[in-house]
């Protein structure tokens, strides 16, 4: 059961990260940024936000 849980966790992580990247790119392409600093900050924040859901997805790998 543990190996199955880990395998499902890995596949789920990869699929959800791929989906997140596609959604972020599709959303941000529609917005025209006129300032490089604003664009940098938005990409920086969106690049960090994915960490929090991945904590729960990768929970089976946590040592007990």
PDB file of C-alpha atoms in Angstrom:
ATOM      1  CA  UNK A   1       0.000   0.000   0.000  1.00  0.00           C
ATOM      2  CA  UNK A   2       2.810   2.383   0.829  1.00  0.00           C
ATOM      3  CA  UNK A   3       4.495   1.964  -2.575  1.00  0.00           C
ATOM      4  CA  UNK A   4       1.185   2.549  -4.337  1.00  0.00           C
ATOM      5  CA  UNK A   5       0.600   5.688  -2.308  1.00  0.00           C
ATOM      6  CA  UNK A   6       4.036   7.003  -3.217  1.00  0.00           C
ATOM      7  CA  UNK A   7       3.560   6.235  -6.904  1.00  0.00           C
ATOM      8  CA  UNK A   8       0.172   7.952  -6.959  1.00  0.00           C
ATOM      9  CA  UNK A   9       1.686  10.901  -5.112  1.00  0.00           C
ATOM     10  CA  UNK A  10       4.477  11.281  -7.677  1.00  0.00           C
ATOM     11  CA  UNK A  11       2.132  11.061 -10.656  1.00  0.00           C
ATOM     12  CA  UNK A  12      -0.329  13.457  -9.035  1.00  0.00           C
ATOM     13  CA  UNK A  13       2.466  15.922  -8.261  1.00  0.00           C
ATOM     14  CA  UNK A  14       3.741  15.902 -11.842  1.00  0.00           C
ATOM     15  CA  UNK A  15       0.271  16.282 -13.342  1.00  0.00           C
ATOM     16  CA  UNK A  16      -0.790  19.066 -10.998  1.00  0.00           C
ATOM     17  CA  UNK A  17       2.457  21.002 -11.455  1.00  0.00           C
ATOM     18  CA  UNK A  18       2.060  20.725 -15.220  1.00  0.00           C
ATOM     19  CA  UNK A  19      -1.522  21.960 -14.964  1.00  0.00           C
ATOM     20  CA  UNK A  20      -0.496  24.816 -12.650  1.00  0.00           C
ATOM     21  CA  UNK A  21       2.240  25.932 -15.052  1.00  0.00           C
ATOM     22  CA  UNK A  22      -0.147  25.868 -17.998  1.00  0.00           C
ATOM     23  CA  UNK A  23      -2.789  27.861 -16.136  1.00  0.00           C
ATOM     24  CA  UNK A  24      -0.295  30.476 -14.936  1.00  0.00           C
ATOM     25  CA  UNK A  25       1.185  30.888 -18.397  1.00  0.00           C
ATOM     26  CA  UNK A  26      -2.221  31.111 -20.063  1.00  0.00           C
ATOM     27  CA  UNK A  27      -3.411  33.670 -17.519  1.00  0.00           C
ATOM     28  CA  UNK A  28      -0.306  35.852 -17.597  1.00  0.00           C
ATOM     29  CA  UNK A  29      -0.059  35.898 -21.389  1.00  0.00           C
ATOM     30  CA  UNK A  30      -3.399  37.717 -21.465  1.00  0.00           C
ATOM     31  CA  UNK A  31      -2.063  40.488 -19.211  1.00  0.00           C
ATOM     32  CA  UNK A  32       0.184  43.123 -20.745  1.00  0.00           C
ATOM     33  CA  UNK A  33       2.780  44.201 -18.189  1.00  0.00           C
ATOM     34  CA  UNK A  34       4.234  47.635 -18.795  1.00  0.00           C
ATOM     35  CA  UNK A  35       6.826  47.387 -16.067  1.00  0.00           C
ATOM     36  CA  UNK A  36       9.516  44.711 -15.784  1.00  0.00           C
ATOM     37  CA  UNK A  37       9.571  44.963 -11.995  1.00  0.00           C
ATOM     38  CA  UNK A  38       5.846  44.228 -11.688  1.00  0.00           C
ATOM     39  CA  UNK A  39       6.215  41.283 -14.054  1.00  0.00           C
ATOM     40  CA  UNK A  40       9.190  39.986 -12.063  1.00  0.00           C
ATOM     41  CA  UNK A  41       7.311  40.216  -8.754  1.00  0.00           C
ATOM     42  CA  UNK A  42       4.229  38.440 -10.125  1.00  0.00           C
ATOM     43  CA  UNK A  43       6.251  35.597 -11.636  1.00  0.00           C
ATOM     44  CA  UNK A  44       8.290  35.357  -8.435  1.00  0.00           C
ATOM     45  CA  UNK A  45       5.185  35.077  -6.232  1.00  0.00           C
ATOM     46  CA  UNK A  46       3.453  32.604  -8.534  1.00  0.00           C
ATOM     47  CA  UNK A  47       6.651  30.571  -8.630  1.00  0.00           C
ATOM     48  CA  UNK A  48       6.644  30.296  -4.841  1.00  0.00           C
ATOM     49  CA  UNK A  49       2.909  29.617  -4.386  1.00  0.00           C
ATOM     50  CA  UNK A  50       3.132  26.106  -5.893  1.00  0.00           C
ATOM     51  CA  UNK A  51       5.224  24.966  -2.935  1.00  0.00           C
ATOM     52  CA  UNK A  52       2.321  24.985  -0.471  1.00  0.00           C
ATOM     53  CA  UNK A  53       0.005  22.566  -2.339  1.00  0.00           C
ATOM     54  CA  UNK A  54       2.970  20.336  -3.135  1.00  0.00           C
ATOM     55  CA  UNK A  55       3.566  19.849   0.589  1.00  0.00           C
ATOM     56  CA  UNK A  56       0.262  18.002   0.848  1.00  0.00           C
ATOM     57  CA  UNK A  57       0.699  16.072  -2.387  1.00  0.00           C
ATOM     58  CA  UNK A  58       4.125  14.782  -1.350  1.00  0.00           C
ATOM     59  CA  UNK A  59       3.111  13.949   2.224  1.00  0.00           C
ATOM     60  CA  UNK A  60       3.631  10.163   1.774  1.00  0.00           C
ATOM     61  CA  UNK A  61       7.366  10.819   1.371  1.00  0.00           C
ATOM     62  CA  UNK A  62       7.634  12.409   4.792  1.00  0.00           C
ATOM     63  CA  UNK A  63       9.529  10.254   7.278  1.00  0.00           C
ATOM     64  CA  UNK A  64       7.578   9.217  10.321  1.00  0.00           C
TER      65      UNK A  64
END
